[in-house]
Coordinates of C-alpha atoms in Angstrom, one line a residue:
M1 CA -7.2 25.8 5.8
S2 CA -10.2 28.0 5.6
E3 CA -9.6 31.5 6.8
R4 CA -10.4 32.1 10.6
P5 CA -13.7 33.8 11.1
S6 CA -13.1 37.0 13.2
R7 CA -13.7 36.4 16.9
I8 CA -17.2 37.0 18.6
D9 CA -17.6 40.0 20.4
G10 CA -18.6 39.5 24.2
E11 CA -18.0 36.8 26.6
R12 CA -18.8 33.0 26.0
T13 CA -21.2 31.6 28.3
Y14 CA -20.4 28.1 28.0
D15 CA -19.7 26.5 31.5
K16 CA -16.9 24.0 30.3
D17 CA -17.3 20.5 31.7
P18 CA -14.1 19.4 33.9
D19 CA -14.1 16.0 32.6
L20 CA -13.6 17.1 28.8
P21 CA -10.5 15.8 27.3
S22 CA -9.3 19.3 26.1
N23 CA -8.9 20.2 29.7
E24 CA -5.5 18.4 29.9
V25 CA -4.0 20.7 27.2
T26 CA -5.7 24.2 28.2
Q27 CA -6.3 24.2 32.0
G28 CA -3.9 24.9 34.8
P29 CA -0.3 26.8 35.2
E30 CA 1.5 23.5 34.0
R31 CA -0.5 24.2 30.4
A32 CA 0.9 27.5 29.9
P33 CA 3.3 26.3 27.0
H34 CA 0.4 24.6 25.7
R35 CA -1.9 27.9 25.6
A36 CA 1.1 29.7 24.5
M37 CA 1.0 27.6 21.2
F38 CA -2.7 28.2 20.7
R39 CA -2.3 31.9 21.2
A40 CA 0.0 31.7 18.3
M41 CA -2.8 30.5 16.2
G42 CA -5.2 33.5 17.5
Y43 CA -7.2 31.3 19.8
D44 CA -7.6 33.3 23.4
D45 CA -8.9 32.7 26.8
E46 CA -12.4 32.3 25.9
D47 CA -11.5 29.9 23.2
M48 CA -9.7 27.6 25.8
A49 CA -12.6 27.9 28.2
A50 CA -14.8 26.5 25.6
P51 CA -14.9 22.6 24.4
M52 CA -12.7 21.9 21.5
V53 CA -14.5 20.7 18.3
G54 CA -12.2 19.6 15.4
I55 CA -13.4 19.7 11.9
A56 CA -11.9 17.1 9.8
N57 CA -11.7 18.5 6.4
P58 CA -10.3 16.4 3.2
A59 CA -10.6 19.6 1.2
A60 CA -8.4 19.0 -2.0
D61 CA -7.7 20.1 -5.6
I62 CA -7.6 16.2 -6.7
T63 CA -11.4 15.7 -7.2
P64 CA -14.6 18.0 -7.5
C65 CA -16.4 16.2 -4.8
N66 CA -13.7 17.9 -2.5
V67 CA -12.6 21.1 -4.2
H68 CA -15.2 23.5 -2.2
L69 CA -14.8 21.7 1.3
D70 CA -12.8 24.5 2.4
D71 CA -15.9 26.8 2.2
V72 CA -18.0 24.3 3.7
A73 CA -15.8 24.0 6.5
A74 CA -15.6 27.7 6.9
S75 CA -19.3 27.6 7.6
T76 CA -19.2 25.1 10.0
Y77 CA -16.3 26.8 11.8
E78 CA -18.3 30.0 12.1
A79 CA -21.1 28.1 13.6
I80 CA -19.1 26.3 16.1
D81 CA -17.5 29.5 17.1
E82 CA -21.0 31.4 17.4
S83 CA -22.3 28.5 19.6
D84 CA -19.5 29.0 22.2
G85 CA -17.2 26.2 21.1
M86 CA -13.7 26.4 19.9
P87 CA -13.2 25.2 16.4
I88 CA -10.1 23.4 15.2
E89 CA -9.8 22.5 11.5
F90 CA -7.4 20.2 10.4
G91 CA -6.8 18.3 7.0
T92 CA -6.7 14.7 5.9
I93 CA -6.3 12.9 2.3
T94 CA -8.6 12.0 -0.3
I95 CA -8.5 10.0 -3.5
S96 CA -10.5 10.6 -6.6
D97 CA -11.9 7.2 -7.3
A98 CA -13.2 8.7 -11.0
I99 CA -9.9 10.0 -11.9
S100 CA -7.9 6.9 -10.7
M101 CA -10.5 4.6 -12.2
G102 CA -9.1 2.2 -14.7
T103 CA -5.5 2.9 -13.8
E104 CA -3.0 1.3 -11.1
G105 CA -3.8 4.3 -8.9
M106 CA -7.3 2.9 -8.1
R107 CA -5.6 0.6 -5.8
A108 CA -5.3 3.4 -3.5
S109 CA -9.0 4.1 -3.1
L110 CA -10.0 1.6 -0.3
I111 CA -6.9 2.1 1.3
S112 CA -7.7 5.9 1.8
R113 CA -10.7 4.8 3.6
E114 CA -8.3 3.5 6.4
I115 CA -6.0 6.2 6.2
I116 CA -9.0 8.9 6.7
A117 CA -10.2 6.8 9.8
D118 CA -6.6 6.6 11.3
S119 CA -5.4 10.1 10.7
V120 CA -8.8 11.7 12.1
E121 CA -8.6 9.2 15.0
L122 CA -4.9 10.0 15.7
V123 CA -5.4 14.1 15.5
A124 CA -8.6 13.9 17.9
F125 CA -6.7 11.5 20.1
G126 CA -3.4 13.4 20.1
E127 CA -4.7 16.8 20.5
R128 CA -7.2 15.8 23.1
M129 CA -10.3 17.1 21.2
D130 CA -13.9 17.1 23.0
G131 CA -16.0 16.4 19.9
L132 CA -15.7 16.1 15.9
V133 CA -17.7 17.4 12.7
T134 CA -16.3 15.2 10.1
I135 CA -17.0 16.1 6.4
G136 CA -17.0 13.9 3.5
G137 CA -16.8 14.6 -0.2
C138 CA -15.5 11.6 -2.2
D139 CA -16.4 8.1 -1.8
K140 CA -14.3 6.7 0.8
N141 CA -14.1 10.2 2.9
M142 CA -17.8 8.9 4.3
P143 CA -17.1 5.5 5.8
G144 CA -13.5 6.6 6.7
M145 CA -15.0 9.9 8.7
M146 CA -18.0 7.7 10.3
M147 CA -15.2 4.9 11.3
A148 CA -13.0 7.5 13.1
A149 CA -15.8 8.8 15.2
I150 CA -16.9 5.4 16.1
R151 CA -13.5 4.7 17.0
T152 CA -12.9 7.6 19.1
D153 CA -16.4 7.8 20.4
L154 CA -16.3 11.5 20.8
P155 CA -19.7 13.4 20.3
S156 CA -19.7 13.7 16.6
V157 CA -21.7 14.9 13.7
F158 CA -21.0 13.8 9.9
L159 CA -21.3 16.5 7.4
Y160 CA -21.8 15.5 3.7
G161 CA -20.2 18.3 1.0
G162 CA -23.1 17.7 -1.5
S163 CA -23.2 16.4 -5.0
I164 CA -22.5 17.8 -8.3
M165 CA -25.6 19.2 -10.6
P166 CA -25.9 17.0 -13.8
G167 CA -24.7 18.3 -16.9
E168 CA -26.7 18.5 -20.2
H169 CA -25.9 17.1 -23.5
D170 CA -28.0 16.8 -26.6
G171 CA -31.2 18.3 -24.6
R172 CA -30.9 15.7 -21.7
E173 CA -29.2 15.5 -18.5
I174 CA -25.8 13.3 -18.0
T175 CA -23.4 12.5 -15.3
I176 CA -20.2 10.8 -15.4
Q177 CA -21.5 7.6 -15.7
N178 CA -22.7 8.4 -19.4
V179 CA -19.0 9.6 -20.0
F180 CA -17.7 6.1 -18.9
E181 CA -20.2 4.3 -21.0
G182 CA -19.6 6.4 -24.1
V183 CA -15.9 5.2 -24.0
G184 CA -17.3 1.4 -24.9
A185 CA -19.8 3.0 -27.3
V186 CA -17.2 4.6 -29.3
A187 CA -15.0 1.5 -29.2
Q188 CA -17.9 -0.3 -30.5
G189 CA -18.6 2.2 -33.2
E190 CA -21.9 3.5 -31.8
M191 CA -20.7 6.9 -30.8
S192 CA -18.2 9.3 -32.4
E193 CA -15.3 10.4 -30.7
D194 CA -16.1 14.2 -31.0
E195 CA -19.3 13.4 -29.3
L196 CA -17.7 11.9 -26.4
S197 CA -15.6 15.0 -26.4
E198 CA -18.8 17.1 -26.1
M199 CA -19.8 15.1 -23.3
E200 CA -16.6 15.2 -21.4
H201 CA -17.0 18.8 -21.5
E202 CA -20.6 19.2 -20.4
A203 CA -20.9 16.3 -17.8
C204 CA -19.3 17.8 -14.8
P205 CA -20.6 21.3 -14.6
G206 CA -19.1 22.2 -11.0
A207 CA -18.1 21.1 -7.6
G208 CA -19.5 18.2 -5.7
S209 CA -19.8 14.5 -5.8
C210 CA -21.1 12.2 -8.6
G211 CA -24.9 13.2 -8.9
G212 CA -26.5 9.5 -9.0
M213 CA -27.3 7.2 -6.2
F214 CA -23.5 6.4 -6.3
T215 CA -21.4 5.5 -3.7
A216 CA -21.0 9.2 -2.3
N217 CA -24.7 9.8 -2.4
T218 CA -25.5 6.4 -1.0
M219 CA -23.2 6.8 2.2
A220 CA -24.3 10.3 2.7
S221 CA -27.9 9.1 2.6
V222 CA -27.4 6.0 5.2
A223 CA -25.5 8.3 7.5
E224 CA -28.9 10.0 7.9
A225 CA -30.6 6.5 8.6
L226 CA -27.8 5.6 10.9
G227 CA -28.3 8.8 12.7
F228 CA -24.9 10.5 12.2
S229 CA -26.3 13.1 10.2
P230 CA -29.5 15.1 11.0
L231 CA -32.5 14.3 8.5
G232 CA -32.2 16.4 5.3
A233 CA -28.5 16.7 5.6
A234 CA -27.6 14.6 2.5
S235 CA -29.4 16.0 -0.4
P236 CA -28.4 19.7 -0.8
P237 CA -26.2 20.1 -3.9
A238 CA -22.7 21.1 -3.2
E239 CA -23.0 24.7 -4.7
A240 CA -26.6 25.4 -3.2
E241 CA -26.9 28.1 -0.1
S242 CA -28.9 25.2 1.6
R243 CA -25.6 23.2 1.7
Y244 CA -23.8 26.0 3.6
E245 CA -26.9 26.1 5.8
E246 CA -26.5 22.2 6.6
A247 CA -22.8 23.0 7.4
R248 CA -23.9 25.6 9.9
R249 CA -26.4 23.2 11.3
A250 CA -23.6 20.7 11.9
G251 CA -21.4 23.1 13.6
E252 CA -24.2 24.3 16.1
L253 CA -25.3 20.7 16.7
A254 CA -21.5 19.9 17.4
V255 CA -21.5 22.2 20.3
E256 CA -24.7 20.6 21.6
V257 CA -23.4 17.1 21.4
V258 CA -20.4 17.7 23.2
E259 CA -22.6 19.6 25.8
E260 CA -25.0 16.8 26.1
G261 CA -22.3 14.0 26.3
R262 CA -24.0 12.3 23.0
R263 CA -21.7 9.9 21.6
P264 CA -21.8 7.5 18.5
S265 CA -22.2 4.6 21.0
D266 CA -25.4 6.1 22.1
F267 CA -27.3 6.2 18.8
L268 CA -25.3 3.3 16.9
T269 CA -27.3 -0.1 17.1
K270 CA -28.0 -3.0 15.3
E271 CA -31.4 -1.3 14.5
S272 CA -29.7 1.8 13.1
F273 CA -27.5 -0.6 11.0
E274 CA -30.7 -2.3 9.8
N275 CA -32.4 1.3 8.9
A276 CA -29.4 1.8 6.9
I277 CA -29.4 -1.2 4.9
A278 CA -33.2 -0.7 4.2
L279 CA -32.6 2.6 3.0
Q280 CA -29.7 1.4 0.7
V281 CA -31.8 -1.3 -0.8
A282 CA -34.9 1.1 -1.4
I283 CA -32.9 3.7 -3.1
G284 CA -30.9 1.5 -5.3
G285 CA -27.7 2.4 -3.6
S286 CA -24.1 1.3 -4.3
T287 CA -22.8 -2.2 -3.6
N288 CA -19.9 -0.2 -1.9
G289 CA -22.5 0.4 0.9
V290 CA -22.4 -3.4 1.7
L291 CA -18.3 -3.1 2.4
H292 CA -18.4 0.2 4.3
L293 CA -21.7 -0.6 6.5
L294 CA -20.0 -3.9 7.5
A295 CA -16.7 -2.0 8.5
M296 CA -18.5 0.5 10.4
A297 CA -20.3 -1.9 12.3
A298 CA -17.3 -3.8 12.9
E299 CA -15.8 -0.9 14.4
A300 CA -18.9 -0.2 16.5
G301 CA -18.8 -3.7 18.1
I302 CA -22.1 -4.5 16.3
D303 CA -22.5 -8.4 14.9
L304 CA -23.6 -7.8 11.3
A305 CA -23.2 -10.3 8.7
I306 CA -23.3 -10.0 4.8
E307 CA -26.2 -12.4 4.7
E308 CA -28.5 -9.7 6.5
F309 CA -28.2 -7.6 3.6
D310 CA -30.0 -10.1 1.6
E311 CA -32.7 -10.9 4.5
I312 CA -33.4 -7.1 4.4
S313 CA -33.4 -6.6 0.8
R314 CA -35.9 -9.3 0.4
R315 CA -38.7 -7.7 2.4
T316 CA -37.9 -4.1 1.4
P317 CA -38.8 -3.0 -1.9
K318 CA -36.9 -0.5 -4.2
I319 CA -38.8 2.6 -4.5
A320 CA -36.6 5.1 -5.8
D321 CA -35.6 5.2 -9.4
L322 CA -32.3 6.8 -9.3
Q323 CA -29.4 6.4 -11.4
P324 CA -27.6 4.1 -12.2
G325 CA -30.8 1.7 -12.4
G326 CA -32.9 5.0 -13.2
E327 CA -32.6 8.4 -14.6
R328 CA -32.9 10.7 -11.8
V329 CA -30.3 12.2 -9.7
M330 CA -29.6 13.4 -6.1
N331 CA -30.8 17.0 -6.9
D332 CA -34.0 15.4 -8.0
L333 CA -34.6 13.6 -4.5
H334 CA -33.6 17.0 -3.0
E335 CA -36.3 19.0 -4.8
L336 CA -39.0 16.3 -3.3
G337 CA -37.8 17.1 0.6
G338 CA -34.8 14.7 0.4
V339 CA -34.0 11.4 2.0
P340 CA -36.5 11.8 4.8
V341 CA -39.1 11.3 1.9
V342 CA -38.1 7.7 1.5
L343 CA -37.3 7.3 5.2
R344 CA -41.1 8.3 6.0
R345 CA -42.4 5.8 3.1
L346 CA -40.5 2.9 4.7
L347 CA -41.3 3.9 8.4
E348 CA -45.0 3.9 7.6
A349 CA -44.5 0.7 6.1
D350 CA -43.1 -1.0 9.3
L351 CA -39.8 -1.3 7.3
L352 CA -37.7 0.7 9.7
H353 CA -37.1 0.7 13.6
G354 CA -38.8 4.5 14.4
D355 CA -37.2 4.2 18.0
A356 CA -33.7 4.1 16.9
M357 CA -31.7 7.2 18.0
T358 CA -30.1 9.9 16.4
V359 CA -27.2 12.5 16.8
T360 CA -30.0 15.1 17.6
G361 CA -31.0 13.2 20.6
R362 CA -34.6 12.4 19.0
T363 CA -35.5 9.0 17.4
L364 CA -35.7 8.7 13.7
A365 CA -39.6 8.9 14.0
E366 CA -39.4 11.8 15.9
E367 CA -36.8 13.5 13.5
I368 CA -39.3 13.1 10.8
E369 CA -42.2 14.5 12.9
H370 CA -39.8 17.8 13.8
L371 CA -38.9 18.2 10.0
E372 CA -42.8 18.0 9.5
S373 CA -43.4 20.4 12.0
E374 CA -40.9 22.8 10.9
G375 CA -42.4 22.8 7.3
R376 CA -39.1 21.4 5.8
L377 CA -40.8 17.9 4.8
P378 CA -43.9 18.2 2.5
D379 CA -46.9 16.0 2.8
D380 CA -46.7 13.0 1.1
S381 CA -49.8 13.5 -0.6
E382 CA -48.3 16.5 -2.1
L383 CA -45.2 14.7 -3.8
D384 CA -45.8 14.2 -7.7
A385 CA -42.8 12.2 -8.9
D386 CA -43.5 9.1 -11.2
W387 CA -39.9 7.9 -10.3
L388 CA -40.4 7.8 -6.5
Y389 CA -42.9 4.7 -6.2
T390 CA -44.7 3.8 -3.0
V391 CA -44.2 0.7 -0.9
D392 CA -47.4 -0.7 -1.8
D393 CA -46.8 -0.1 -5.6
P394 CA -42.9 0.0 -5.7
K395 CA -40.6 0.0 -8.9
Q396 CA -39.4 -3.5 -7.8
E397 CA -40.9 -5.9 -5.3
E398 CA -37.4 -6.6 -3.6
G399 CA -34.5 -4.0 -2.7
A400 CA -31.7 -3.7 -5.2
I401 CA -29.0 -5.3 -3.3
K402 CA -28.6 -9.3 -3.6
I403 CA -26.0 -11.3 -1.9
L404 CA -25.3 -14.4 -4.0
T405 CA -23.5 -17.6 -2.5
G406 CA -22.5 -21.2 -4.2
N407 CA -19.4 -23.0 -4.9
L408 CA -17.7 -19.8 -6.3
A409 CA -18.6 -17.6 -3.4
P410 CA -19.0 -19.7 -0.4
D411 CA -18.7 -16.2 1.8
G412 CA -20.8 -14.2 -0.7
G413 CA -20.9 -11.8 -3.6
V414 CA -22.6 -8.5 -4.1
L415 CA -24.7 -7.5 -6.9
K416 CA -27.0 -4.5 -7.4
V417 CA -29.8 -5.1 -9.5
T418 CA -30.6 -2.2 -12.1
G419 CA -32.4 -4.2 -14.6
D420 CA -34.2 -7.5 -14.6
D421 CA -35.0 -9.0 -11.0
A422 CA -35.5 -12.5 -12.4
F423 CA -32.2 -12.6 -14.2
H424 CA -30.7 -16.1 -14.8
H425 CA -27.5 -16.4 -16.9
E426 CA -25.4 -19.6 -17.8
G427 CA -22.2 -18.9 -20.1
P428 CA -18.5 -19.9 -20.7
A429 CA -16.1 -18.2 -18.6
R430 CA -13.5 -15.8 -19.9
V431 CA -11.0 -15.4 -17.0
F432 CA -8.5 -12.6 -16.5
E433 CA -5.8 -12.0 -14.0
S434 CA -6.3 -8.3 -13.9
E435 CA -8.5 -5.4 -14.8
E436 CA -6.1 -4.0 -17.8
A437 CA -6.5 -7.7 -19.2
A438 CA -10.2 -7.5 -19.1
M439 CA -10.4 -4.2 -20.5
E440 CA -8.3 -4.7 -23.5
Y441 CA -10.3 -7.7 -24.5
V442 CA -13.4 -5.8 -24.1
Q443 CA -12.3 -2.8 -25.9
E444 CA -11.0 -4.9 -28.7
G445 CA -14.4 -6.2 -29.1
H446 CA -14.0 -9.9 -28.4
I447 CA -16.8 -10.2 -25.8
E448 CA -20.0 -12.2 -27.0
S449 CA -23.5 -12.7 -26.0
G450 CA -23.4 -15.1 -22.9
D451 CA -19.9 -14.6 -21.9
V452 CA -19.1 -14.4 -18.1
I453 CA -16.4 -12.1 -17.6
V454 CA -14.1 -13.2 -14.8
I455 CA -11.8 -10.7 -13.3
R456 CA -9.5 -12.0 -10.4
N457 CA -6.8 -10.9 -7.9
E458 CA -8.3 -7.7 -7.4
G459 CA -9.6 -8.4 -3.9
P460 CA -8.6 -6.5 -0.6
Q461 CA -5.2 -8.5 -0.4
G462 CA -4.6 -9.7 -3.9
G463 CA -5.0 -6.1 -5.8
P464 CA -4.6 -4.7 -3.1
G465 CA -7.3 -2.6 -2.3
M466 CA -10.3 -3.9 -4.3
R467 CA -10.1 -1.6 -7.2
E468 CA -13.6 -0.6 -8.8
M469 CA -13.9 -1.6 -12.4
L470 CA -16.5 1.1 -13.8
G471 CA -14.4 1.3 -17.0
V472 CA -14.5 -2.4 -17.6
T473 CA -18.5 -2.4 -16.8
A474 CA -19.1 0.6 -18.4
A475 CA -17.7 -0.5 -21.7
V476 CA -19.5 -3.9 -21.6
V477 CA -22.6 -1.8 -21.2
G478 CA -21.8 0.9 -23.9
Q479 CA -21.2 -1.9 -26.4
G480 CA -24.8 -3.1 -25.9
H481 CA -24.2 -6.3 -23.4
E482 CA -26.1 -4.9 -20.3
D483 CA -28.4 -8.0 -20.3
D484 CA -26.4 -10.7 -21.9
V485 CA -23.0 -10.7 -20.5
A486 CA -22.4 -11.3 -16.8
L487 CA -19.3 -10.1 -14.9
L488 CA -17.7 -11.3 -11.5
T489 CA -14.6 -10.0 -9.7
D490 CA -13.3 -10.3 -6.2
G491 CA -12.5 -6.6 -6.7
R492 CA -15.4 -3.9 -6.7
F493 CA -17.6 -1.8 -8.6
S494 CA -18.4 1.9 -8.7
G495 CA -21.8 3.1 -7.6
A496 CA -22.5 4.2 -11.3
T497 CA -21.9 0.4 -12.5
R498 CA -25.1 -1.2 -13.8
G499 CA -26.0 -4.7 -15.3
P500 CA -25.5 -8.0 -13.9
M501 CA -22.0 -7.5 -12.3
I502 CA -20.9 -9.4 -9.0
G503 CA -18.3 -7.9 -7.0
H504 CA -16.8 -8.9 -3.8
V505 CA -16.5 -12.5 -4.6
A506 CA -15.2 -14.0 -1.2
P507 CA -12.8 -15.7 -0.6
E508 CA -10.5 -13.9 -3.0
A509 CA -8.1 -15.7 -5.4
Y510 CA -5.5 -14.4 -3.6
V511 CA -6.1 -16.3 -0.4
G512 CA -7.1 -19.4 -2.2
G513 CA -10.8 -18.7 -3.0
P514 CA -12.6 -20.7 -5.6
I515 CA -12.7 -17.8 -8.1
G516 CA -8.9 -18.8 -8.5
A517 CA -9.8 -22.0 -9.8
L518 CA -11.7 -21.0 -12.9
E519 CA -10.5 -21.6 -16.2
D520 CA -11.7 -20.3 -19.5
G521 CA -14.8 -22.3 -21.1
D522 CA -15.9 -23.2 -17.5
T523 CA -19.8 -23.0 -17.4
V524 CA -20.8 -20.5 -14.8
T525 CA -24.5 -19.8 -13.5
V526 CA -25.6 -16.5 -12.0
D527 CA -29.1 -16.7 -10.7
I528 CA -30.7 -13.8 -8.8
P529 CA -34.0 -15.4 -7.8
D530 CA -31.9 -18.1 -6.2
R531 CA -29.1 -16.1 -5.2
T532 CA -26.7 -18.4 -6.9
L533 CA -23.2 -17.9 -8.1
A534 CA -21.5 -21.3 -9.2
V535 CA -19.7 -23.2 -11.6
D536 CA -20.5 -26.6 -13.1
L537 CA -17.5 -28.4 -11.3
S538 CA -17.6 -30.8 -8.4
E539 CA -16.1 -29.7 -4.9
E540 CA -13.3 -32.0 -5.6
E541 CA -12.3 -30.8 -8.9
L542 CA -12.4 -27.3 -7.6
Q543 CA -10.0 -28.3 -4.8
A544 CA -7.9 -30.2 -6.9
R545 CA -7.3 -27.1 -9.1
L546 CA -6.6 -25.2 -6.1
D547 CA -4.0 -27.5 -4.6
E548 CA -2.2 -27.3 -8.0
R549 CA -2.3 -23.6 -8.2
D550 CA 0.7 -21.8 -7.3
D551 CA 0.7 -19.4 -4.6
P552 CA 0.6 -15.9 -6.2
E553 CA 3.4 -13.5 -5.3
P554 CA 2.2 -10.0 -3.7
A555 CA 1.9 -7.5 -6.4
Y556 CA 4.1 -5.1 -4.0
D557 CA 6.7 -5.8 -1.2
T558 CA 7.4 -2.4 -0.2
G559 CA 5.6 0.8 0.8
V560 CA 1.9 1.5 1.7
L561 CA 0.2 -1.0 -0.6
A562 CA 2.4 -3.9 0.7
K563 CA 1.3 -2.8 4.2
Y564 CA -2.3 -3.2 3.1
I565 CA -1.6 -6.6 1.5
R566 CA -0.9 -7.6 5.0
D567 CA -3.4 -5.7 6.8
F568 CA -6.6 -6.1 4.8
G569 CA -9.4 -8.6 6.0
S570 CA -12.1 -10.3 3.7
A571 CA -14.6 -8.3 1.8
A572 CA -17.3 -10.4 3.5
N573 CA -16.5 -8.7 6.8
G574 CA -16.0 -5.1 5.3
A575 CA -12.3 -5.4 4.5
V576 CA -11.4 -3.9 7.6
T577 CA -7.7 -3.4 8.7
N578 CA -8.3 -2.5 12.7
P579 CA -6.6 -5.3 14.5
G580 CA -9.2 -5.0 17.1
V581 CA -12.0 -6.1 14.7
Q582 CA -10.6 -8.5 12.7
W583 CA -12.1 -11.9 11.8
D584 CA -10.5 -15.3 11.0

């Protein structure tokens, strides 16, 4: 826990709402034992006469994404205190996706989203909190924290911990993506182990989440479009003073939203989710954003189908050339004015719902005007960046996210375009029952131009946990096969993955999905313009193969992973575990 700031001199002026949940543990003579416990932690009468605002903090030495969050939380704590609130900080877990990548431990990543949501919900419910500031660093923190706020429907603000600055190698900026791809280059003999070691030492210079438009930055960005964070909150780097200004702003706003009774259900609508998707596809955001937005919409009781991502992507151009498809990172966007710069361009082109409400009590359009009036958003005519395109002259005519269907993915598969938008590929399947088997095959140099690598049994239940496969995809790209080898899986990809890689194939193999019927040599077609993912087999032959297939044994029969084999829903619906929002 971060060190508690000293109490503020003078008396609080907040007139506490008698209907706030915290009154159940702070008011009346029968609550004297409860107040005694608070006094043991340094709280006093003034605190207990104020709204209780929880600060959910996943700080940990497990990942650079979260290693600095105690300091971020301390700034929020102080701002809540100075705003006449009663700040209560508590912790929750995190998993480092980058460190667990390529190992059995990666199965824990998506499960951590659910545990974060469950744990924050439980603390807020059990301790009778009045509001929340939920902080996120690594990838699954963001959706997990927002899912908890949605479930509790307490007045809440989401706060991002900020992204890492790029490293420098051989006169160019690099990120962790370059290191993963370097592994493939070494295996191919295109890079020496010494150079890979140099990159390893230089790629991650400090605290913060991965710098490209990978999953963490994608979800922090869409938090602004959803209305969960004030505009401009996503882009300040983790170690910049402006990040701590955002932390203070979140604390001040948290007390305000409690006082005003402004809840997630007041601003989360179908329109706000459509805004989030439009932003995601315009900036080339992570495929994981599809999974998480579906899950969050389900928690909010908002009807959102995976096909709608494709509908919005067809009408929304890609206008930001950020990694992994481009060269720029989050800090480059921050120097231009941050996510609001992109939102303004989309709004002016009628690609957003400007009347969607936000956590500030202003609409999205009003928030943009507010930033402009404060001088925090430069005039669009002053922006000079050849990597940030206009809607009229975009990088690509359509957004980056594509939903493919066909006899291999009746419920959809997800692709992020980082290259040719007109990609068409037919080739023989090379089928693997696990990520490890595929990685061994790739590292041994067996892949050939035209191959379609198939990795199955890695879905939400079959994995369990939908492991991200940046190791495999980066090795394929690092060996020079970014454009001539496709890969499909019922698992997931890192936001740093690039190339024709189709994930979230549903139904997954474990529950009898058609991907489970594929055999080596089957001809698979990937067609982006037609949104097709298919195998050259009749429905009868596919079904016959599935009928002959033995039901797979669960990968784990005890412990937390066994629990999630039982509880996860389909990736097509966000892979949720909340029994109140499961689908057939």
